[in-house]
mmCIF file of C-alpha atoms in Angstrom:
data_model
loop_
_atom_site.group_PDB
_atom_site.id
_atom_site.type_symbol
_atom_site.label_atom_id
_atom_site.label_comp_id
_atom_site.label_asym_id
_atom_site.label_seq_id
_atom_site.Cartn_x
_atom_site.Cartn_y
_atom_site.Cartn_z
ATOM 1 C CA MET P 1 115.394 70.588 90.193
ATOM 2 C CA PRO P 2 115.112 74.318 89.469
ATOM 3 C CA PHE P 3 113.289 74.736 92.795
ATOM 4 C CA ILE P 4 116.532 74.053 94.688
ATOM 5 C CA VAL P 5 118.444 76.647 92.650
ATOM 6 C CA ALA P 6 115.894 79.399 93.244
ATOM 7 C CA PHE P 7 115.693 78.426 96.914
ATOM 8 C CA VAL P 8 119.454 78.522 97.477
ATOM 9 C CA PHE P 9 119.950 81.894 95.793
ATOM 10 C CA ALA P 10 116.895 83.421 97.488
ATOM 11 C CA TYR P 11 118.014 82.147 100.909
ATOM 12 C CA ILE P 12 121.539 83.471 100.391
ATOM 13 C CA LEU P 13 120.147 86.925 99.532
ATOM 14 C CA TRP P 14 117.896 86.766 102.614
ATOM 15 C CA LEU P 15 120.903 85.915 104.825
ATOM 16 C CA VAL P 16 122.879 88.804 103.331
ATOM 17 C CA LEU P 17 119.988 91.217 103.947
ATOM 18 C CA THR P 18 119.330 90.152 107.540
ATOM 19 C CA ALA P 19 122.919 89.664 108.748
ATOM 20 C CA GLY P 20 123.580 91.305 112.102
ATOM 21 C CA THR P 21 120.307 90.504 113.874
ATOM 22 C CA ASN P 22 122.111 88.502 116.576
ATOM 23 C CA GLY P 23 125.520 90.045 117.105
ATOM 24 C CA LEU P 24 127.117 89.589 113.710
ATOM 25 C CA LEU P 25 125.075 86.470 112.961
ATOM 26 C CA TRP P 26 121.378 85.700 112.513
ATOM 27 C CA SER P 27 118.654 85.227 115.115
ATOM 28 C CA THR P 28 116.603 82.031 114.979
ATOM 29 C CA GLY P 29 113.453 83.862 113.923
ATOM 30 C CA GLU P 30 115.167 85.391 110.925
ATOM 31 C CA LEU P 31 116.578 82.017 109.850
ATOM 32 C CA VAL P 32 113.161 80.347 110.048
ATOM 33 C CA ALA P 33 111.363 83.242 108.313
ATOM 34 C CA GLY P 34 114.020 83.114 105.600
ATOM 35 C CA LEU P 35 113.377 79.408 105.065
ATOM 36 C CA ILE P 36 109.643 80.034 104.735
ATOM 37 C CA PHE P 37 109.846 82.994 102.379
ATOM 38 C CA ALA P 38 112.697 81.614 100.270
ATOM 39 C CA GLY P 39 110.604 78.464 99.924
ATOM 40 C CA LEU P 40 107.579 80.500 98.812
ATOM 41 C CA VAL P 41 109.585 82.516 96.292
ATOM 42 C CA ALA P 42 111.344 79.410 94.957
ATOM 43 C CA TYR P 43 108.018 77.600 94.595
ATOM 44 C CA ALA P 44 106.539 80.545 92.700
ATOM 45 C CA THR P 45 109.543 80.891 90.352
ATOM 46 C CA ARG P 46 110.442 77.212 89.842
ATOM 47 C CA ASP P 47 109.119 77.249 86.262
ATOM 48 C CA ILE P 48 110.994 80.302 85.056
ATOM 49 C CA ILE P 49 114.505 79.940 86.466
ATOM 50 C CA GLY P 50 115.392 77.379 83.813
ATOM 51 C CA GLU P 51 115.547 73.599 83.635
ATOM 52 C CA LYS P 52 119.354 73.287 83.489
ATOM 53 C CA SER P 53 120.158 75.982 86.059
ATOM 54 C CA THR P 54 121.385 73.428 88.630
ATOM 55 C CA ARG P 55 124.865 73.748 87.120
ATOM 56 C CA PHE P 56 125.131 77.150 88.831
ATOM 57 C CA LEU P 57 125.037 75.480 92.242
ATOM 58 C CA ASN P 58 128.580 74.214 91.704
ATOM 59 C CA PRO P 59 130.925 75.983 94.198
ATOM 60 C CA ILE P 60 133.810 75.711 91.709
ATOM 61 C CA LYS P 61 131.709 77.796 89.311
ATOM 62 C CA TRP P 62 131.128 80.420 92.046
ATOM 63 C CA LEU P 63 134.889 80.598 92.557
ATOM 64 C CA GLU P 64 135.370 81.043 88.813
ATOM 65 C CA PHE P 65 132.781 83.846 88.791
ATOM 66 C CA ALA P 66 134.609 85.587 91.660
ATOM 67 C CA VAL P 67 137.993 85.230 89.917
ATOM 68 C CA TYR P 68 136.497 86.491 86.643
ATOM 69 C CA SER P 69 134.841 89.559 88.142
ATOM 70 C CA VAL P 70 137.823 90.789 90.166
ATOM 71 C CA GLY P 71 140.401 89.732 87.579
ATOM 72 C CA PRO P 72 139.825 89.970 83.804
ATOM 73 C CA LEU P 73 136.516 91.869 83.953
ATOM 74 C CA PHE P 74 137.670 94.533 86.417
ATOM 75 C CA TRP P 75 140.992 95.001 84.646
ATOM 76 C CA GLY P 76 139.247 95.241 81.279
ATOM 77 C CA MET P 77 136.878 97.893 82.631
ATOM 78 C CA VAL P 78 139.747 99.991 84.047
ATOM 79 C CA LYS P 79 141.686 99.833 80.780
ATOM 80 C CA ALA P 80 138.651 100.581 78.625
ATOM 81 C CA ASN P 81 137.576 103.535 80.792
ATOM 82 C CA PHE P 82 140.956 105.194 80.340
ATOM 83 C CA HIS P 83 140.782 104.459 76.610
ATOM 84 C CA VAL P 84 137.371 106.128 76.332
ATOM 85 C CA ALA P 85 138.594 109.099 78.388
ATOM 86 C CA TRP P 86 141.402 109.444 75.839
ATOM 87 C CA LEU P 87 138.897 109.260 72.984
ATOM 88 C CA VAL P 88 136.761 111.967 74.627
ATOM 89 C CA ILE P 89 139.771 114.286 74.997
ATOM 90 C CA THR P 90 141.087 113.797 71.468
ATOM 91 C CA GLY P 91 137.690 113.421 69.779
ATOM 92 C CA LYS P 92 139.042 110.990 67.175
ATOM 93 C CA ILE P 93 136.375 108.317 66.898
ATOM 94 C CA ARG P 94 135.272 105.912 64.182
ATOM 95 C CA PRO P 95 131.928 104.511 65.282
ATOM 96 C CA GLY P 96 129.992 101.687 63.691
ATOM 97 C CA ILE P 97 128.106 98.463 64.268
ATOM 98 C CA VAL P 98 130.082 95.262 63.645
ATOM 99 C CA ARG P 99 128.905 91.672 63.447
ATOM 100 C CA VAL P 100 130.999 89.475 65.734
ATOM 101 C CA PRO P 101 130.827 85.713 65.135
ATOM 102 C CA VAL P 102 131.023 83.804 68.418
ATOM 103 C CA ASP P 103 131.228 80.137 69.276
ATOM 104 C CA LEU P 104 128.811 79.738 72.203
ATOM 105 C CA GLU P 105 126.142 77.161 72.959
ATOM 106 C CA ASN P 106 123.618 78.337 75.529
ATOM 107 C CA ASP P 107 121.747 81.410 76.742
ATOM 108 C CA ALA P 108 123.856 81.922 79.856
ATOM 109 C CA GLN P 109 127.066 82.114 77.819
ATOM 110 C CA TYR P 110 125.532 84.691 75.461
ATOM 111 C CA THR P 111 124.321 86.731 78.431
ATOM 112 C CA ILE P 112 127.678 86.690 80.207
ATOM 113 C CA LEU P 113 129.592 87.655 77.062
ATOM 114 C CA SER P 114 127.105 90.381 76.071
ATOM 115 C CA ASN P 115 127.117 91.921 79.538
ATOM 116 C CA SER P 116 130.918 91.836 79.686
ATOM 117 C CA ILE P 117 131.129 93.573 76.307
ATOM 118 C CA THR P 118 128.617 96.215 77.391
ATOM 119 C CA LEU P 119 130.399 96.788 80.723
ATOM 120 C CA THR P 120 133.676 97.593 79.025
ATOM 121 C CA PRO P 121 133.245 101.146 77.669
ATOM 122 C CA GLY P 122 133.671 101.683 73.957
ATOM 123 C CA THR P 123 131.725 98.581 73.002
ATOM 124 C CA LEU P 124 128.002 98.006 73.419
ATOM 125 C CA THR P 125 126.086 94.848 72.567
ATOM 126 C CA ILE P 126 123.003 95.675 70.522
ATOM 127 C CA ASP P 127 121.652 92.224 69.784
ATOM 128 C CA ALA P 128 122.556 88.595 70.379
ATOM 129 C CA CYS P 129 121.482 86.205 67.624
ATOM 130 C CA PRO P 130 122.002 82.596 68.739
ATOM 131 C CA GLU P 131 120.494 81.291 65.483
ATOM 132 C CA GLU P 132 123.326 82.841 63.431
ATOM 133 C CA LYS P 133 125.886 82.514 66.276
ATOM 134 C CA ALA P 134 126.764 86.199 66.258
ATOM 135 C CA LEU P 135 126.594 89.337 68.343
ATOM 136 C CA TYR P 136 125.964 92.793 66.931
ATOM 137 C CA VAL P 137 128.238 95.232 68.738
ATOM 138 C CA HIS P 138 128.384 98.997 68.517
ATOM 139 C CA TRP P 139 132.057 99.914 68.591
ATOM 140 C CA ILE P 140 133.069 103.509 69.245
ATOM 141 C CA ASP P 141 136.497 103.300 67.594
ATOM 142 C CA ILE P 142 136.854 100.579 64.953
ATOM 143 C CA PRO P 143 140.527 100.040 64.055
ATOM 144 C CA GLU P 144 141.307 100.072 60.324
ATOM 145 C CA GLY P 145 140.592 96.725 58.654
ATOM 146 C CA LEU P 146 138.547 95.256 61.516
ATOM 147 C CA GLU P 147 135.120 96.124 60.135
ATOM 148 C CA ARG P 148 134.350 92.407 59.727
ATOM 149 C CA PRO P 149 136.100 90.618 62.613
ATOM 150 C CA GLU P 150 136.705 86.866 62.271
ATOM 151 C CA ASN P 151 136.198 86.195 65.978
ATOM 152 C CA SER P 152 135.484 88.115 69.183
ATOM 153 C CA GLU P 153 139.159 88.595 70.120
ATOM 154 C CA PRO P 154 139.585 92.197 68.817
ATOM 155 C CA VAL P 155 136.260 93.314 70.329
ATOM 156 C CA SER P 156 136.291 91.733 73.757
ATOM 157 C CA GLY P 157 139.739 90.244 74.417
ATOM 158 C CA PRO P 158 139.604 87.057 76.494
ATOM 159 C CA PHE P 159 135.943 87.413 77.513
ATOM 160 C CA GLU P 160 134.615 84.803 75.108
ATOM 161 C CA LYS P 161 136.780 82.046 76.600
ATOM 162 C CA TRP P 162 135.626 83.039 80.075
ATOM 163 C CA ALA P 163 131.962 83.183 79.040
ATOM 164 C CA ARG P 164 132.221 79.729 77.461
ATOM 165 C CA ARG P 165 133.735 78.400 80.667
ATOM 166 C CA LEU P 166 131.378 80.164 83.116
ATOM 167 C CA GLY P 167 128.115 79.375 81.368
ATOM 168 C CA ARG P 168 128.889 75.752 80.577
ATOM 169 C CA MET F 1 105.169 90.555 65.770
ATOM 170 C CA ARG F 2 107.281 89.092 68.517
ATOM 171 C CA GLU F 3 105.869 89.715 71.968
ATOM 172 C CA ASP F 4 108.902 88.775 74.045
ATOM 173 C CA MET F 5 112.229 90.495 74.522
ATOM 174 C CA GLY F 6 115.582 89.265 73.280
ATOM 175 C CA LEU F 7 117.682 86.469 74.695
ATOM 176 C CA ILE F 8 119.770 88.604 77.043
ATOM 177 C CA VAL F 9 116.768 90.246 78.700
ATOM 178 C CA LYS F 10 115.047 86.889 79.131
ATOM 179 C CA THR F 11 118.074 85.153 80.645
ATOM 180 C CA THR F 12 118.695 88.051 83.015
ATOM 181 C CA ALA F 13 115.023 88.055 84.005
ATOM 182 C CA ARG F 14 115.227 84.327 84.814
ATOM 183 C CA ALA F 15 118.091 84.995 87.196
ATOM 184 C CA ILE F 16 116.748 88.192 88.734
ATOM 185 C CA ILE F 17 113.039 87.465 89.317
ATOM 186 C CA PRO F 18 113.598 85.211 92.383
ATOM 187 C CA LEU F 19 115.954 87.809 93.848
ATOM 188 C CA ILE F 20 113.395 90.627 93.408
ATOM 189 C CA GLY F 21 110.811 88.349 94.994
ATOM 190 C CA ILE F 22 112.878 87.615 98.087
ATOM 191 C CA PHE F 23 113.867 91.276 98.443
ATOM 192 C CA GLY F 24 110.195 92.280 98.343
ATOM 193 C CA ALA F 25 109.416 89.609 100.924
ATOM 194 C CA TYR F 26 112.219 91.009 103.101
ATOM 195 C CA ILE F 27 110.697 94.513 102.905
ATOM 196 C CA VAL F 28 107.250 93.167 103.817
ATOM 197 C CA VAL F 29 108.424 90.984 106.704
ATOM 198 C CA HIS F 30 110.571 93.727 108.250
ATOM 199 C CA GLY F 31 107.884 96.400 107.846
ATOM 200 C CA HIS F 32 107.825 97.052 111.613
ATOM 201 C CA LEU F 33 111.644 97.278 111.881
ATOM 202 C CA THR F 34 113.024 98.991 108.779
ATOM 203 C CA PRO F 35 111.690 101.461 106.190
ATOM 204 C CA GLY F 36 109.126 99.940 103.881
ATOM 205 C CA GLY F 37 106.198 97.716 104.697
ATOM 206 C CA GLY F 38 103.238 96.080 103.078
ATOM 207 C CA PHE F 39 102.632 98.437 100.190
ATOM 208 C CA GLN F 40 106.270 99.021 99.288
ATOM 209 C CA GLY F 41 107.193 95.335 99.494
ATOM 210 C CA GLY F 42 104.080 94.269 97.632
ATOM 211 C CA ALA F 43 104.799 96.746 94.863
ATOM 212 C CA THR F 44 108.390 95.420 94.688
ATOM 213 C CA ILE F 45 107.181 91.835 94.256
ATOM 214 C CA ALA F 46 104.619 93.023 91.700
ATOM 215 C CA GLY F 47 107.602 94.531 89.862
ATOM 216 C CA ALA F 48 108.985 90.999 89.520
ATOM 217 C CA GLY F 49 105.682 89.860 88.028
ATOM 218 C CA ILE F 50 105.614 92.781 85.623
ATOM 219 C CA LEU F 51 109.224 92.073 84.651
ATOM 220 C CA PHE F 52 108.097 88.551 83.775
ATOM 221 C CA LEU F 53 105.216 89.928 81.701
ATOM 222 C CA VAL F 54 107.420 92.402 79.852
ATOM 223 C CA ALA F 55 110.384 90.077 79.277
ATOM 224 C CA PHE F 56 108.536 86.905 78.285
ATOM 225 C CA GLY F 57 105.495 88.353 76.588
ATOM 226 C CA LEU F 58 101.771 87.968 77.014
ATOM 227 C CA ASP F 59 101.496 84.385 75.740
ATOM 228 C CA GLU F 60 103.891 83.087 78.364
ATOM 229 C CA MET F 61 102.134 85.186 81.024
ATOM 230 C CA LYS F 62 98.785 83.620 80.115
ATOM 231 C CA LYS F 63 100.243 80.190 80.869
ATOM 232 C CA HIS F 64 101.487 81.191 84.315
ATOM 233 C CA TYR F 65 98.746 83.607 85.410
ATOM 234 C CA ASN F 66 95.641 82.221 87.076
ATOM 235 C CA LYS F 67 92.866 84.800 87.360
ATOM 236 C CA SER F 68 90.873 82.964 90.026
ATOM 237 C CA LEU F 69 93.924 82.304 92.204
ATOM 238 C CA TYR F 70 95.020 85.939 92.150
ATOM 239 C CA SER F 71 91.479 87.124 92.804
ATOM 240 C CA VAL F 72 91.136 84.802 95.790
ATOM 241 C CA LEU F 73 94.541 85.774 97.193
ATOM 242 C CA GLU F 74 93.635 89.460 96.989
ATOM 243 C CA GLY F 75 90.486 88.778 98.964
ATOM 244 C CA VAL F 76 92.433 86.703 101.502
ATOM 245 C CA GLY F 77 94.842 89.606 101.997
ATOM 246 C CA GLY F 78 91.998 92.005 102.774
ATOM 247 C CA LEU F 79 90.296 89.518 105.086
ATOM 248 C CA ALA F 80 93.520 88.800 106.992
ATOM 249 C CA PHE F 81 93.951 92.527 107.582
ATOM 250 C CA LEU F 82 90.388 92.778 108.872
ATOM 251 C CA GLY F 83 90.835 89.660 110.990
ATOM 252 C CA ALA F 84 93.962 91.075 112.634
ATOM 253 C CA ALA F 85 92.092 94.308 113.308
ATOM 254 C CA MET F 86 89.185 92.409 114.905
ATOM 255 C CA LEU F 87 91.415 90.375 117.282
ATOM 256 C CA GLY F 88 91.046 92.848 120.137
ATOM 257 C CA MET F 89 87.343 93.534 119.689
ATOM 258 C CA GLY F 90 86.835 92.927 123.450
ATOM 259 C CA VAL F 91 88.457 96.328 124.070
ATOM 260 C CA ALA F 92 88.239 98.240 120.786
ATOM 261 C CA PHE F 93 88.531 97.897 117.031
ATOM 262 C CA PHE F 94 92.268 97.800 116.062
ATOM 263 C CA TYR F 95 93.194 97.147 119.724
ATOM 264 C CA ASN F 96 96.633 95.479 119.539
ATOM 265 C CA THR F 97 95.842 92.598 121.860
ATOM 266 C CA LEU F 98 98.639 90.433 120.465
ATOM 267 C CA TRP F 99 101.173 92.961 121.719
ATOM 268 C CA HIS F 100 99.557 93.532 125.146
ATOM 269 C CA ASN F 101 98.784 89.943 126.117
ATOM 270 C CA GLY F 102 98.910 87.742 123.030
ATOM 271 C CA PRO F 103 100.649 84.380 122.834
ATOM 272 C CA PHE F 104 103.094 85.417 120.077
ATOM 273 C CA PHE F 105 104.387 88.515 118.273
ATOM 274 C CA ASN F 106 105.064 90.105 121.676
ATOM 275 C CA GLY F 107 108.847 89.739 121.835
ATOM 276 C CA GLU F 108 111.488 92.326 122.608
ATOM 277 C CA PRO F 109 110.908 95.472 120.459
ATOM 278 C CA GLY F 110 113.340 95.487 117.555
ATOM 279 C CA THR F 111 113.248 91.734 116.980
ATOM 280 C CA LEU F 112 111.354 90.013 114.200
ATOM 281 C CA LEU F 113 108.524 88.603 116.344
ATOM 282 C CA SER F 114 107.430 91.856 117.976
ATOM 283 C CA ALA F 115 104.929 94.658 117.347
ATOM 284 C CA GLY F 116 101.767 92.594 117.809
ATOM 285 C CA PHE F 117 99.547 92.387 114.740
ATOM 286 C CA LEU F 118 101.728 94.630 112.561
ATOM 287 C CA PRO F 119 103.652 91.768 110.842
ATOM 288 C CA ILE F 120 100.347 90.042 110.040
ATOM 289 C CA MET F 121 98.900 93.253 108.623
ATOM 290 C CA ASN F 122 102.058 93.904 106.602
ATOM 291 C CA LEU F 123 101.895 90.424 105.097
ATOM 292 C CA ALA F 124 98.192 90.887 104.309
ATOM 293 C CA VAL F 125 98.736 94.257 102.651
ATOM 294 C CA GLY F 126 101.766 92.931 100.767
ATOM 295 C CA LEU F 127 99.792 89.981 99.405
ATOM 296 C CA LYS F 128 96.892 92.235 98.419
ATOM 297 C CA VAL F 129 99.091 94.811 96.704
ATOM 298 C CA PHE F 130 101.128 92.168 94.850
ATOM 299 C CA THR F 131 98.145 90.249 93.502
ATOM 300 C CA GLY F 132 96.167 93.408 92.799
ATOM 301 C CA LEU F 133 98.938 95.131 90.829
ATOM 302 C CA VAL F 134 99.829 92.009 88.837
ATOM 303 C CA SER F 135 96.153 91.411 88.023
ATOM 304 C CA ALA F 136 95.661 95.032 86.968
ATOM 305 C CA LEU F 137 98.723 95.101 84.717
ATOM 306 C CA THR F 138 97.894 91.728 83.166
ATOM 307 C CA ALA F 139 94.344 92.895 82.476
ATOM 308 C CA ILE F 140 95.682 96.045 80.809
ATOM 309 C CA ALA F 141 98.120 93.980 78.739
ATOM 310 C CA LEU F 142 95.310 91.662 77.679
ATOM 311 C CA TYR F 143 93.010 94.530 76.669
ATOM 312 C CA ARG F 144 92.187 93.399 73.121
ATOM 313 C CA ARG F 145 94.011 95.408 70.437
ATOM 314 C CA TRP F 146 94.846 98.972 69.586
ATOM 315 C CA LYS F 147 91.719 99.457 67.447
ATOM 316 C CA SER F 148 88.156 99.080 68.820
#
């Protein structure tokens, strides 16, 4: 039921936007209006949110997303930003586009991995090709001998394992 | 030539279109309380529709877009605005009778159900702007081909 997924996420965003209308909580009118408008939006978007999106209603998955974004992703971004600052100061770069073979199954996993790679500076996803199970990544500083990586480990670290887990 | 965007854009659009829709609805509904209102919220929701058109391509849009429905909804938006304006015709055109002695929308100022006919007018304008902009952009996208 994709309707339920769109409804839940729309209603959560509505509650976040209208928090504080009754003390720190919500007034009855806001709660009812949120039900109506989240229902309308969910009805209008039920066809496009995706048939198998109900797996994202799992609270364990939300916890995993929270752990991923404050843990590995944030730490990777901090490290990579300092690395790029170092590259800017020294000016020693070796740019190029590499083909990274990945072992992922569905669209959500490709999206999570591609966005994680793009968020960490120094690497930028150019295209995701699920039919050849590969990503094309622009890398600002390719280490010697890694022009044709065997897997995504040298490009993105542990992100592929996380993406496989989060999008499953 | 492919008309749709790549996989990442499409998956992100799937996740983000309902959120743009509810944010636009929030702007429309709170038009009398916070910055924004009918036009701004309607244009925001139309942005979700245009994101769908751009990300998924014209063929997919043709399957989901219903010309008659959007045309009717645009007319309904205009008529609801006019109807709200006519409510206080006993005194004057645009007389806010819902606020002065109406049965609803006359709550404490600052709450959701206040300001008389303004929430109704915001919803009407939002519906009209959303359907009008989506119809206009879809018509432009459909406009035959580059030559002749």
